[in-house]
PDB file of C-alpha atoms in Angstrom:
ATOM      1  CA  MET A   1       0.000   0.000   0.000  1.00  0.00           C
ATOM      2  CA  ARG A   2       1.351   3.407  -0.973  1.00  0.00           C
ATOM      3  CA  SER A   3       2.047   5.799   1.891  1.00  0.00           C
ATOM      4  CA  ARG A   4       0.591   9.300   1.968  1.00  0.00           C
ATOM      5  CA  LYS A   5       2.923  12.283   1.624  1.00  0.00           C
ATOM      6  CA  LEU A   6       2.189  15.934   2.358  1.00  0.00           C
ATOM      7  CA  ALA A   7       5.590  17.312   1.375  1.00  0.00           C
ATOM      8  CA  LEU A   8       8.117  16.507  -1.366  1.00  0.00           C
ATOM      9  CA  ILE A   9      11.657  17.671  -0.607  1.00  0.00           C
ATOM     10  CA  THR A  10      13.869  17.463  -3.652  1.00  0.00           C
ATOM     11  CA  ASP A  11      17.464  18.082  -4.607  1.00  0.00           C
ATOM     12  CA  LEU A  12      17.846  20.242  -7.743  1.00  0.00           C
ATOM     13  CA  ASP A  13      21.173  19.670  -9.522  1.00  0.00           C
ATOM     14  CA  ASN A  14      21.299  16.317 -11.351  1.00  0.00           C
ATOM     15  CA  THR A  15      17.882  15.468  -9.938  1.00  0.00           C
ATOM     16  CA  LEU A  16      15.581  17.920 -11.709  1.00  0.00           C
ATOM     17  CA  PHE A  17      18.061  18.791 -14.472  1.00  0.00           C
ATOM     18  CA  ASP A  18      21.470  17.685 -15.690  1.00  0.00           C
ATOM     19  CA  TRP A  19      23.812  20.133 -13.969  1.00  0.00           C
ATOM     20  CA  VAL A  20      27.004  18.388 -15.055  1.00  0.00           C
ATOM     21  CA  GLU A  21      26.022  18.451 -18.726  1.00  0.00           C
ATOM     22  CA  LEU A  22      24.928  22.081 -18.386  1.00  0.00           C
ATOM     23  CA  TRP A  23      28.192  23.093 -16.738  1.00  0.00           C
ATOM     24  CA  LEU A  24      30.323  21.248 -19.263  1.00  0.00           C
ATOM     25  CA  SER A  25      28.438  22.598 -22.279  1.00  0.00           C
ATOM     26  CA  CYS A  26      29.017  26.146 -20.999  1.00  0.00           C
ATOM     27  CA  PHE A  27      32.456  26.000 -19.431  1.00  0.00           C
ATOM     28  CA  ALA A  28      34.392  23.845 -21.901  1.00  0.00           C
ATOM     29  CA  PRO A  29      33.781  25.991 -25.028  1.00  0.00           C
ATOM     30  CA  MET A  30      34.265  29.181 -23.012  1.00  0.00           C
ATOM     31  CA  LEU A  31      37.640  27.902 -21.841  1.00  0.00           C
ATOM     32  CA  GLU A  32      38.632  27.042 -25.414  1.00  0.00           C
ATOM     33  CA  GLU A  33      37.755  30.569 -26.540  1.00  0.00           C
ATOM     34  CA  ILE A  34      39.695  32.089 -23.630  1.00  0.00           C
ATOM     35  CA  VAL A  35      42.758  30.060 -24.650  1.00  0.00           C
ATOM     36  CA  ALA A  36      42.359  31.122 -28.292  1.00  0.00           C
ATOM     37  CA  THR A  37      41.962  34.807 -27.413  1.00  0.00           C
ATOM     38  CA  SER A  38      44.714  35.038 -24.809  1.00  0.00           C
ATOM     39  CA  GLY A  39      47.217  32.570 -26.214  1.00  0.00           C
ATOM     40  CA  ILE A  40      47.702  31.220 -22.685  1.00  0.00           C
ATOM     41  CA  ALA A  41      47.993  27.453 -22.520  1.00  0.00           C
ATOM     42  CA  ARG A  42      45.081  25.510 -21.075  1.00  0.00           C
ATOM     43  CA  GLU A  43      47.361  23.629 -18.670  1.00  0.00           C
ATOM     44  CA  ASN A  44      48.498  26.959 -17.206  1.00  0.00           C
ATOM     45  CA  LEU A  45      44.963  28.240 -16.753  1.00  0.00           C
ATOM     46  CA  ILE A  46      43.470  25.141 -15.144  1.00  0.00           C
ATOM     47  CA  PRO A  47      45.207  25.368 -11.719  1.00  0.00           C
ATOM     48  CA  GLU A  48      44.617  29.128 -11.559  1.00  0.00           C
ATOM     49  CA  ILE A  49      40.918  28.643 -12.319  1.00  0.00           C
ATOM     50  CA  ALA A  50      40.688  25.981  -9.624  1.00  0.00           C
ATOM     51  CA  ALA A  51      42.243  28.369  -7.098  1.00  0.00           C
ATOM     52  CA  VAL A  52      39.661  31.072  -7.887  1.00  0.00           C
ATOM     53  CA  HIS A  53      36.806  28.582  -7.662  1.00  0.00           C
ATOM     54  CA  GLN A  54      38.070  27.339  -4.299  1.00  0.00           C
ATOM     55  CA  LYS A  55      38.419  30.896  -3.009  1.00  0.00           C
ATOM     56  CA  HIS A  56      34.756  31.614  -3.701  1.00  0.00           C
ATOM     57  CA  GLY A  57      33.329  28.165  -3.018  1.00  0.00           C
ATOM     58  CA  THR A  58      31.701  27.624  -6.402  1.00  0.00           C
ATOM     59  CA  SER A  59      32.594  26.283  -9.858  1.00  0.00           C
ATOM     60  CA  GLU A  60      30.192  28.808 -11.398  1.00  0.00           C
ATOM     61  CA  TYR A  61      31.932  32.025 -10.323  1.00  0.00           C
ATOM     62  CA  SER A  62      30.701  34.860 -12.545  1.00  0.00           C
ATOM     63  CA  PHE A  63      33.866  36.976 -12.306  1.00  0.00           C
ATOM     64  CA  LEU A  64      36.323  34.193 -13.035  1.00  0.00           C
ATOM     65  CA  ILE A  65      38.083  35.857 -15.968  1.00  0.00           C
ATOM     66  CA  GLU A  66      38.804  39.018 -13.984  1.00  0.00           C
ATOM     67  CA  GLU A  67      40.474  37.089 -11.153  1.00  0.00           C
ATOM     68  CA  VAL A  68      42.625  34.474 -12.926  1.00  0.00           C
ATOM     69  CA  PRO A  69      46.193  35.850 -12.538  1.00  0.00           C
ATOM     70  CA  SER A  70      47.388  34.974 -16.054  1.00  0.00           C
ATOM     71  CA  LEU A  71      44.314  36.610 -17.568  1.00  0.00           C
ATOM     72  CA  GLN A  72      44.716  39.674 -15.350  1.00  0.00           C
ATOM     73  CA  ALA A  73      48.211  40.106 -16.779  1.00  0.00           C
ATOM     74  CA  PHE A  74      46.884  39.670 -20.316  1.00  0.00           C
ATOM     75  CA  LEU A  75      44.075  42.179 -19.783  1.00  0.00           C
ATOM     76  CA  LYS A  76      46.408  44.920 -18.498  1.00  0.00           C
ATOM     77  CA  GLY A  77      43.471  46.789 -17.042  1.00  0.00           C
ATOM     78  CA  ARG A  78      41.196  46.358 -20.040  1.00  0.00           C
ATOM     79  CA  PRO A  79      37.609  45.260 -19.321  1.00  0.00           C
ATOM     80  CA  ALA A  80      37.242  41.488 -19.470  1.00  0.00           C
ATOM     81  CA  THR A  81      33.728  41.948 -20.846  1.00  0.00           C
ATOM     82  CA  GLU A  82      35.213  43.584 -23.932  1.00  0.00           C
ATOM     83  CA  VAL A  83      38.374  41.547 -24.477  1.00  0.00           C
ATOM     84  CA  PHE A  84      36.664  38.206 -23.863  1.00  0.00           C
ATOM     85  CA  VAL A  85      33.243  39.167 -25.192  1.00  0.00           C
ATOM     86  CA  GLN A  86      33.105  36.097 -27.469  1.00  0.00           C
ATOM     87  CA  ALA A  87      33.968  33.686 -24.648  1.00  0.00           C
ATOM     88  CA  ILE A  88      31.321  35.231 -22.396  1.00  0.00           C
ATOM     89  CA  GLU A  89      28.695  35.127 -25.133  1.00  0.00           C
ATOM     90  CA  ILE A  90      29.497  31.466 -25.874  1.00  0.00           C
ATOM     91  CA  TYR A  91      28.910  30.652 -22.216  1.00  0.00           C
ATOM     92  CA  ARG A  92      25.593  32.496 -22.129  1.00  0.00           C
ATOM     93  CA  LYS A  93      24.400  31.034 -25.414  1.00  0.00           C
ATOM     94  CA  GLN A  94      25.205  27.500 -24.295  1.00  0.00           C
ATOM     95  CA  ARG A  95      23.497  28.088 -20.964  1.00  0.00           C
ATOM     96  CA  ARG A  96      20.289  29.192 -22.678  1.00  0.00           C
ATOM     97  CA  ARG A  97      20.445  26.233 -25.061  1.00  0.00           C
ATOM     98  CA  ASN A  98      21.239  23.485 -22.563  1.00  0.00           C
ATOM     99  CA  LEU A  99      19.374  24.455 -19.414  1.00  0.00           C
ATOM    100  CA  LYS A 100      16.372  22.148 -19.420  1.00  0.00           C
ATOM    101  CA  LEU A 101      14.582  19.815 -17.068  1.00  0.00           C
ATOM    102  CA  TYR A 102      14.938  16.077 -17.283  1.00  0.00           C
ATOM    103  CA  PRO A 103      12.024  14.411 -19.098  1.00  0.00           C
ATOM    104  CA  THR A 104       8.799  14.165 -17.031  1.00  0.00           C
ATOM    105  CA  VAL A 105      10.058  16.466 -14.256  1.00  0.00           C
ATOM    106  CA  ALA A 106       7.803  19.412 -15.161  1.00  0.00           C
ATOM    107  CA  GLU A 107       4.624  17.367 -15.505  1.00  0.00           C
ATOM    108  CA  THR A 108       5.367  15.376 -12.362  1.00  0.00           C
ATOM    109  CA  LEU A 109       5.979  18.426 -10.197  1.00  0.00           C
ATOM    110  CA  LEU A 110       2.887  20.147 -11.574  1.00  0.00           C
ATOM    111  CA  GLU A 111       0.749  17.107 -10.834  1.00  0.00           C
ATOM    112  CA  ILE A 112       2.074  16.897  -7.280  1.00  0.00           C
ATOM    113  CA  LYS A 113       1.595  20.648  -6.884  1.00  0.00           C
ATOM    114  CA  GLY A 114      -1.974  20.328  -8.159  1.00  0.00           C
ATOM    115  CA  ARG A 115      -2.737  17.868  -5.382  1.00  0.00           C
ATOM    116  CA  GLY A 116      -1.867  20.522  -2.814  1.00  0.00           C
ATOM    117  CA  THR A 117       1.407  18.928  -1.720  1.00  0.00           C
ATOM    118  CA  LYS A 118       4.201  21.252  -0.611  1.00  0.00           C
ATOM    119  CA  ILE A 119       7.326  21.079  -2.794  1.00  0.00           C
ATOM    120  CA  ILE A 120      10.633  22.148  -1.284  1.00  0.00           C
ATOM    121  CA  GLY A 121      13.951  22.414  -3.090  1.00  0.00           C
ATOM    122  CA  TYR A 122      17.230  21.865  -1.243  1.00  0.00           C
ATOM    123  CA  THR A 123      20.471  22.564  -3.106  1.00  0.00           C
ATOM    124  CA  GLU A 124      24.122  23.328  -2.440  1.00  0.00           C
ATOM    125  CA  SER A 125      24.278  25.717  -5.418  1.00  0.00           C
ATOM    126  CA  MET A 126      24.455  29.364  -4.371  1.00  0.00           C
ATOM    127  CA  ALA A 127      21.407  31.617  -4.433  1.00  0.00           C
ATOM    128  CA  PHE A 128      22.120  33.682  -7.572  1.00  0.00           C
ATOM    129  CA  TYR A 129      22.758  30.636  -9.755  1.00  0.00           C
ATOM    130  CA  SER A 130      19.872  28.648  -8.257  1.00  0.00           C
ATOM    131  CA  ASN A 131      17.487  31.567  -8.728  1.00  0.00           C
ATOM    132  CA  TYR A 132      18.460  31.957 -12.370  1.00  0.00           C
ATOM    133  CA  ARG A 133      17.839  28.301 -13.078  1.00  0.00           C
ATOM    134  CA  LEU A 134      14.516  28.162 -11.248  1.00  0.00           C
ATOM    135  CA  ARG A 135      13.261  31.183 -13.191  1.00  0.00           C
ATOM    136  CA  ARG A 136      14.482  29.908 -16.559  1.00  0.00           C
ATOM    137  CA  LEU A 137      13.120  26.426 -15.935  1.00  0.00           C
ATOM    138  CA  GLY A 138       9.677  27.736 -15.039  1.00  0.00           C
ATOM    139  CA  LEU A 139       9.878  26.453 -11.473  1.00  0.00           C
ATOM    140  CA  ASP A 140       9.414  29.769  -9.678  1.00  0.00           C
ATOM    141  CA  GLY A 141       6.126  29.135  -7.907  1.00  0.00           C
ATOM    142  CA  VAL A 142       6.083  25.415  -8.622  1.00  0.00           C
ATOM    143  CA  LEU A 143       8.461  25.026  -5.703  1.00  0.00           C
ATOM    144  CA  ASP A 144       7.011  26.528  -2.543  1.00  0.00           C
ATOM    145  CA  TYR A 145      10.416  26.936  -0.922  1.00  0.00           C
ATOM    146  CA  VAL A 146      14.055  26.600  -1.906  1.00  0.00           C
ATOM    147  CA  PHE A 147      16.885  26.242   0.584  1.00  0.00           C
ATOM    148  CA  CYS A 148      20.378  27.143  -0.648  1.00  0.00           C
ATOM    149  CA  PRO A 149      23.625  28.843   0.469  1.00  0.00           C
ATOM    150  CA  ARG A 150      23.998  32.604   0.324  1.00  0.00           C
ATOM    151  CA  ASP A 151      25.947  34.078  -2.587  1.00  0.00           C
ATOM    152  CA  HIS A 152      29.699  34.609  -2.606  1.00  0.00           C
ATOM    153  CA  LEU A 153      30.989  38.134  -2.061  1.00  0.00           C
ATOM    154  CA  LEU A 154      31.363  40.425  -5.075  1.00  0.00           C
ATOM    155  CA  PRO A 155      34.828  41.588  -6.159  1.00  0.00           C
ATOM    156  CA  GLU A 156      36.051  44.595  -4.183  1.00  0.00           C
ATOM    157  CA  GLY A 157      34.508  47.861  -5.315  1.00  0.00           C
ATOM    158  CA  LEU A 158      31.789  46.205  -7.397  1.00  0.00           C
ATOM    159  CA  GLN A 159      28.089  46.583  -6.674  1.00  0.00           C
ATOM    160  CA  PRO A 160      25.238  44.523  -8.199  1.00  0.00           C
ATOM    161  CA  GLU A 161      23.975  47.506 -10.195  1.00  0.00           C
ATOM    162  CA  ASP A 162      27.383  47.773 -11.877  1.00  0.00           C
ATOM    163  CA  PHE A 163      26.828  44.613 -13.920  1.00  0.00           C
ATOM    164  CA  ARG A 164      23.073  44.029 -13.956  1.00  0.00           C
ATOM    165  CA  LYS A 165      21.244  44.872 -17.163  1.00  0.00           C
ATOM    166  CA  TYR A 166      17.810  44.828 -15.552  1.00  0.00           C
ATOM    167  CA  PRO A 167      16.198  46.062 -12.310  1.00  0.00           C
ATOM    168  CA  ALA A 168      17.045  44.054  -9.198  1.00  0.00           C
ATOM    169  CA  GLU A 169      13.620  42.411  -9.056  1.00  0.00           C
ATOM    170  CA  ARG A 170      14.296  40.678 -12.392  1.00  0.00           C
ATOM    171  CA  TYR A 171      16.930  38.576 -10.620  1.00  0.00           C
ATOM    172  CA  GLU A 172      14.765  37.537  -7.696  1.00  0.00           C
ATOM    173  CA  LEU A 173      12.244  34.755  -7.260  1.00  0.00           C
ATOM    174  CA  ARG A 174       8.721  36.118  -7.308  1.00  0.00           C
ATOM    175  CA  HIS A 175       6.723  33.201  -5.973  1.00  0.00           C
ATOM    176  CA  THR A 176       9.067  30.615  -4.467  1.00  0.00           C
ATOM    177  CA  GLU A 177      10.162  31.556  -0.965  1.00  0.00           C
ATOM    178  CA  GLN A 178      13.917  31.394  -0.525  1.00  0.00           C
ATOM    179  CA  ASP A 179      15.683  30.495   2.705  1.00  0.00           C
ATOM    180  CA  PHE A 180      19.414  30.241   3.271  1.00  0.00           C
ATOM    181  CA  THR A 181      21.249  27.277   4.681  1.00  0.00           C
ATOM    182  CA  PRO A 182      23.788  27.889   7.479  1.00  0.00           C
ATOM    183  CA  LYS A 183      27.246  28.942   6.335  1.00  0.00           C
ATOM    184  CA  GLY A 184      29.456  25.913   5.843  1.00  0.00           C
ATOM    185  CA  SER A 185      26.534  23.485   5.898  1.00  0.00           C
ATOM    186  CA  LYS A 186      27.065  20.574   3.526  1.00  0.00           C
ATOM    187  CA  LYS A 187      25.106  17.454   2.739  1.00  0.00           C
ATOM    188  CA  PRO A 188      24.811  14.861   4.281  1.00  0.00           C
ATOM    189  CA  ASP A 189      24.594  17.052   7.398  1.00  0.00           C
ATOM    190  CA  LYS A 190      21.038  16.403   8.502  1.00  0.00           C
ATOM    191  CA  VAL A 191      20.571  19.675  10.428  1.00  0.00           C
ATOM    192  CA  VAL A 192      19.050  21.565   7.491  1.00  0.00           C
ATOM    193  CA  LEU A 193      16.716  18.736   6.522  1.00  0.00           C
ATOM    194  CA  ASN A 194      15.535  18.369  10.110  1.00  0.00           C
ATOM    195  CA  THR A 195      14.927  22.128  10.252  1.00  0.00           C
ATOM    196  CA  ILE A 196      12.862  22.078   7.049  1.00  0.00           C
ATOM    197  CA  VAL A 197      10.579  19.394   8.446  1.00  0.00           C
ATOM    198  CA  GLU A 198      10.259  21.106  11.824  1.00  0.00           C
ATOM    199  CA  ASP A 199       9.495  24.514  10.296  1.00  0.00           C
ATOM    200  CA  LEU A 200       6.706  23.005   8.216  1.00  0.00           C
ATOM    201  CA  GLY A 201       5.243  21.440  11.344  1.00  0.00           C
ATOM    202  CA  LEU A 202       5.250  17.986   9.784  1.00  0.00           C
ATOM    203  CA  SER A 203       6.087  14.555  10.974  1.00  0.00           C
ATOM    204  CA  LYS A 204       8.882  12.893   9.062  1.00  0.00           C
ATOM    205  CA  ALA A 205       6.482  10.205   7.932  1.00  0.00           C
ATOM    206  CA  ASP A 206       4.631  12.912   5.974  1.00  0.00           C
ATOM    207  CA  CYS A 207       7.729  13.745   3.903  1.00  0.00           C
ATOM    208  CA  VAL A 208       9.744  12.173   1.128  1.00  0.00           C
ATOM    209  CA  TYR A 209      13.185  13.273  -0.057  1.00  0.00           C
ATOM    210  CA  VAL A 210      14.523  12.788  -3.605  1.00  0.00           C
ATOM    211  CA  GLY A 211      18.159  13.164  -4.661  1.00  0.00           C
ATOM    212  CA  ASP A 212      20.761  11.794  -7.067  1.00  0.00           C
ATOM    213  CA  ASN A 213      23.637  11.222  -4.653  1.00  0.00           C
ATOM    214  CA  LEU A 214      23.503   8.042  -2.595  1.00  0.00           C
ATOM    215  CA  MET A 215      26.136   9.063  -0.090  1.00  0.00           C
ATOM    216  CA  LYS A 216      24.818  12.562   0.485  1.00  0.00           C
ATOM    217  CA  ASP A 217      21.147  12.963  -0.433  1.00  0.00           C
ATOM    218  CA  VAL A 218      19.958   9.455   0.314  1.00  0.00           C
ATOM    219  CA  ALA A 219      22.146   8.915   3.373  1.00  0.00           C
ATOM    220  CA  MET A 220      21.063  12.272   4.812  1.00  0.00           C
ATOM    221  CA  ALA A 221      17.368  11.497   4.407  1.00  0.00           C
ATOM    222  CA  LEU A 222      17.773   8.047   5.921  1.00  0.00           C
ATOM    223  CA  ASP A 223      19.657   9.483   8.891  1.00  0.00           C
ATOM    224  CA  CYS A 224      16.748  11.882   9.399  1.00  0.00           C
ATOM    225  CA  GLY A 225      14.234   9.047   9.330  1.00  0.00           C
ATOM    226  CA  ILE A 226      12.650  10.259   6.076  1.00  0.00           C
ATOM    227  CA  ASP A 227      11.761   8.063   3.106  1.00  0.00           C
ATOM    228  CA  ALA A 228      14.707   8.431   0.726  1.00  0.00           C
ATOM    229  CA  VAL A 229      14.226   8.149  -3.026  1.00  0.00           C
ATOM    230  CA  TRP A 230      17.325   7.786  -5.174  1.00  0.00           C
ATOM    231  CA  ALA A 231      17.169   9.516  -8.573  1.00  0.00           C
ATOM    232  CA  LYS A 232      19.494   6.965 -10.129  1.00  0.00           C
ATOM    233  CA  PHE A 233      19.164   8.513 -13.597  1.00  0.00           C
ATOM    234  CA  GLY A 234      20.962  11.639 -12.348  1.00  0.00           C
ATOM    235  CA  GLN A 235      24.307  10.076 -11.440  1.00  0.00           C
ATOM    236  CA  ALA A 236      27.072  12.364 -12.626  1.00  0.00           C
ATOM    237  CA  HIS A 237      30.362  11.216 -11.168  1.00  0.00           C
ATOM    238  CA  LYS A 238      30.811   8.288 -13.558  1.00  0.00           C
ATOM    239  CA  ARG A 239      30.587  10.342 -16.741  1.00  0.00           C
ATOM    240  CA  PRO A 240      33.798  11.040 -18.731  1.00  0.00           C
ATOM    241  CA  GLU A 241      33.183  14.803 -18.744  1.00  0.00           C
ATOM    242  CA  TYR A 242      33.374  14.856 -14.960  1.00  0.00           C
ATOM    243  CA  LYS A 243      37.184  15.006 -15.293  1.00  0.00           C
ATOM    244  CA  LEU A 244      37.220  18.665 -16.366  1.00  0.00           C
ATOM    245  CA  LEU A 245      34.970  19.560 -13.451  1.00  0.00           C
ATOM    246  CA  GLN A 246      37.343  17.753 -11.105  1.00  0.00           C
ATOM    247  CA  GLU A 247      40.300  19.688 -12.546  1.00  0.00           C
ATOM    248  CA  VAL A 248      38.760  23.086 -11.811  1.00  0.00           C
ATOM    249  CA  THR A 249      36.611  22.102  -8.847  1.00  0.00           C
ATOM    250  CA  HIS A 250      35.850  24.546  -6.066  1.00  0.00           C
ATOM    251  CA  TRP A 251      36.494  21.783  -3.555  1.00  0.00           C
ATOM    252  CA  THR A 252      39.488  22.385  -1.336  1.00  0.00           C
ATOM    253  CA  PRO A 253      41.768  19.468  -0.377  1.00  0.00           C
ATOM    254  CA  GLU A 254      39.903  19.344   2.943  1.00  0.00           C
ATOM    255  CA  GLU A 255      36.576  18.992   1.133  1.00  0.00           C
ATOM    256  CA  VAL A 256      37.985  16.276  -1.118  1.00  0.00           C
ATOM    257  CA  ALA A 257      39.109  14.376   1.986  1.00  0.00           C
ATOM    258  CA  ARG A 258      35.650  14.866   3.504  1.00  0.00           C
ATOM    259  CA  GLU A 259      34.040  13.522   0.329  1.00  0.00           C
ATOM    260  CA  GLN A 260      36.281  10.459   0.411  1.00  0.00           C
ATOM    261  CA  LYS A 261      35.310   9.815   4.010  1.00  0.00           C
ATOM    262  CA  ILE A 262      31.613  10.135   3.148  1.00  0.00           C
ATOM    263  CA  ASN A 263      32.043   7.628   0.330  1.00  0.00           C
ATOM    264  CA  GLU A 264      33.529   5.085   2.727  1.00  0.00           C
ATOM    265  CA  ARG A 265      30.102   4.599   4.260  1.00  0.00           C
ATOM    266  CA  GLU A 266      28.551   1.228   3.524  1.00  0.00           C
ATOM    267  CA  HIS A 267      25.031  -0.048   3.061  1.00  0.00           C
ATOM    268  CA  VAL A 268      23.245   3.104   1.938  1.00  0.00           C
ATOM    269  CA  ASP A 269      20.036   1.566   0.673  1.00  0.00           C
ATOM    270  CA  PRO A 270      17.370   3.977  -0.582  1.00  0.00           C
ATOM    271  CA  THR A 271      13.763   3.393   0.377  1.00  0.00           C
ATOM    272  CA  TYR A 272      12.921   3.508  -3.329  1.00  0.00           C
ATOM    273  CA  THR A 273      14.787   4.081  -6.596  1.00  0.00           C
ATOM    274  CA  LEU A 274      13.770   6.088  -9.660  1.00  0.00           C
ATOM    275  CA  GLU A 275      15.488   4.124 -12.406  1.00  0.00           C
ATOM    276  CA  ASN A 276      14.741   6.207 -15.504  1.00  0.00           C
ATOM    277  CA  THR A 277      12.435   9.169 -14.879  1.00  0.00           C
ATOM    278  CA  TYR A 278      11.214  11.442 -12.125  1.00  0.00           C
ATOM    279  CA  SER A 279       7.605  10.494 -12.868  1.00  0.00           C
ATOM    280  CA  GLU A 280       8.166   7.039 -11.365  1.00  0.00           C
ATOM    281  CA  ILE A 281       7.640   8.673  -7.970  1.00  0.00           C
ATOM    282  CA  LEU A 282       3.906   8.994  -8.683  1.00  0.00           C
ATOM    283  CA  SER A 283       3.524   5.230  -8.443  1.00  0.00           C
ATOM    284  CA  LEU A 284       5.331   5.092  -5.103  1.00  0.00           C
ATOM    285  CA  PHE A 285       3.360   7.561  -2.971  1.00  0.00           C
ATOM    286  CA  VAL A 286      -0.034   9.181  -2.657  1.00  0.00           C
ATOM    287  CA  PHE A 287       0.620  12.923  -2.655  1.00  0.00           C
ATOM    288  CA  THR A 288      -2.084  14.813  -0.795  1.00  0.00           C
ATOM    289  CA  GLU A 289      -2.931  18.309   0.310  1.00  0.00           C
ATOM    290  CA  PHE A 290      -0.680  20.006   2.814  1.00  0.00           C
ATOM    291  CA  PRO A 291      -2.709  21.296   5.809  1.00  0.00           C
ATOM    292  CA  GLU A 292      -2.130  25.033   6.065  1.00  0.00           C
ATOM    293  CA  ARG A 293      -1.651  26.349   9.557  1.00  0.00           C
ATOM    294  CA  THR A 294      -4.393  28.469  11.027  1.00  0.00           C
ATOM    295  CA  GLN A 295      -3.352  31.924  12.166  1.00  0.00           C
ATOM    296  CA  THR A 296      -3.778  32.736  15.866  1.00  0.00           C
TER     297      THR A 296
END
């Protein structure tokens, strides 16, 4: 008999969409164009890029070109947006072309939403990048809440209005409520997931968590006592293109060691597995209306 669920808590990257493929399709051709424009060898740029990513805690840092030492020397004070305009445009074009949900994700989330179930996103991608993707993917308002880290600091002397083409509200979520995870919080730390459930006033039996990573998403949900659904179709670490991401990763050596320790865990068995599509979850649970709290 299928259990009843009032809240769906879902990972975003590689669960709702293919983040690795998106990143690769944007970053790889941009890097090639940077090499062609600057004449600086790829093997010289890679470690410098990794250092910048690690400094800011993200592999999606928007001001990467301005901070890579070899490119700073090449620019000689010239605006990166002018000298590397083709590389930047390639990145943006590829992002628009390749940012898309996995098959059946949109219809599945809309069906669950239509039943009155709360949908909560939980991601380790920073707010600015998560917001952009939710807006572009048409998920602003489909998700009731999204939990994510705060953004990295801007380069010294730079304000948001200095680089934004549109008013500030164009960059914000209009319908999905955003909350920030504690600084330094990383999956599979169960503190955030426990807090989400407590804030909603639910029992853990009322919730289900979906994620692509066995050792982080699934293990975290299981440790919280929540039904854990493994989005097996979203596995990224075994793909060949993952090598480039590893070369320029924002993970510090300490984080790599932490990841290795996490992966040493044995017997992480999901409650259920989505083999091929997100829609398989509809046959596993009965999603029902979330009881709104009465105001006192």
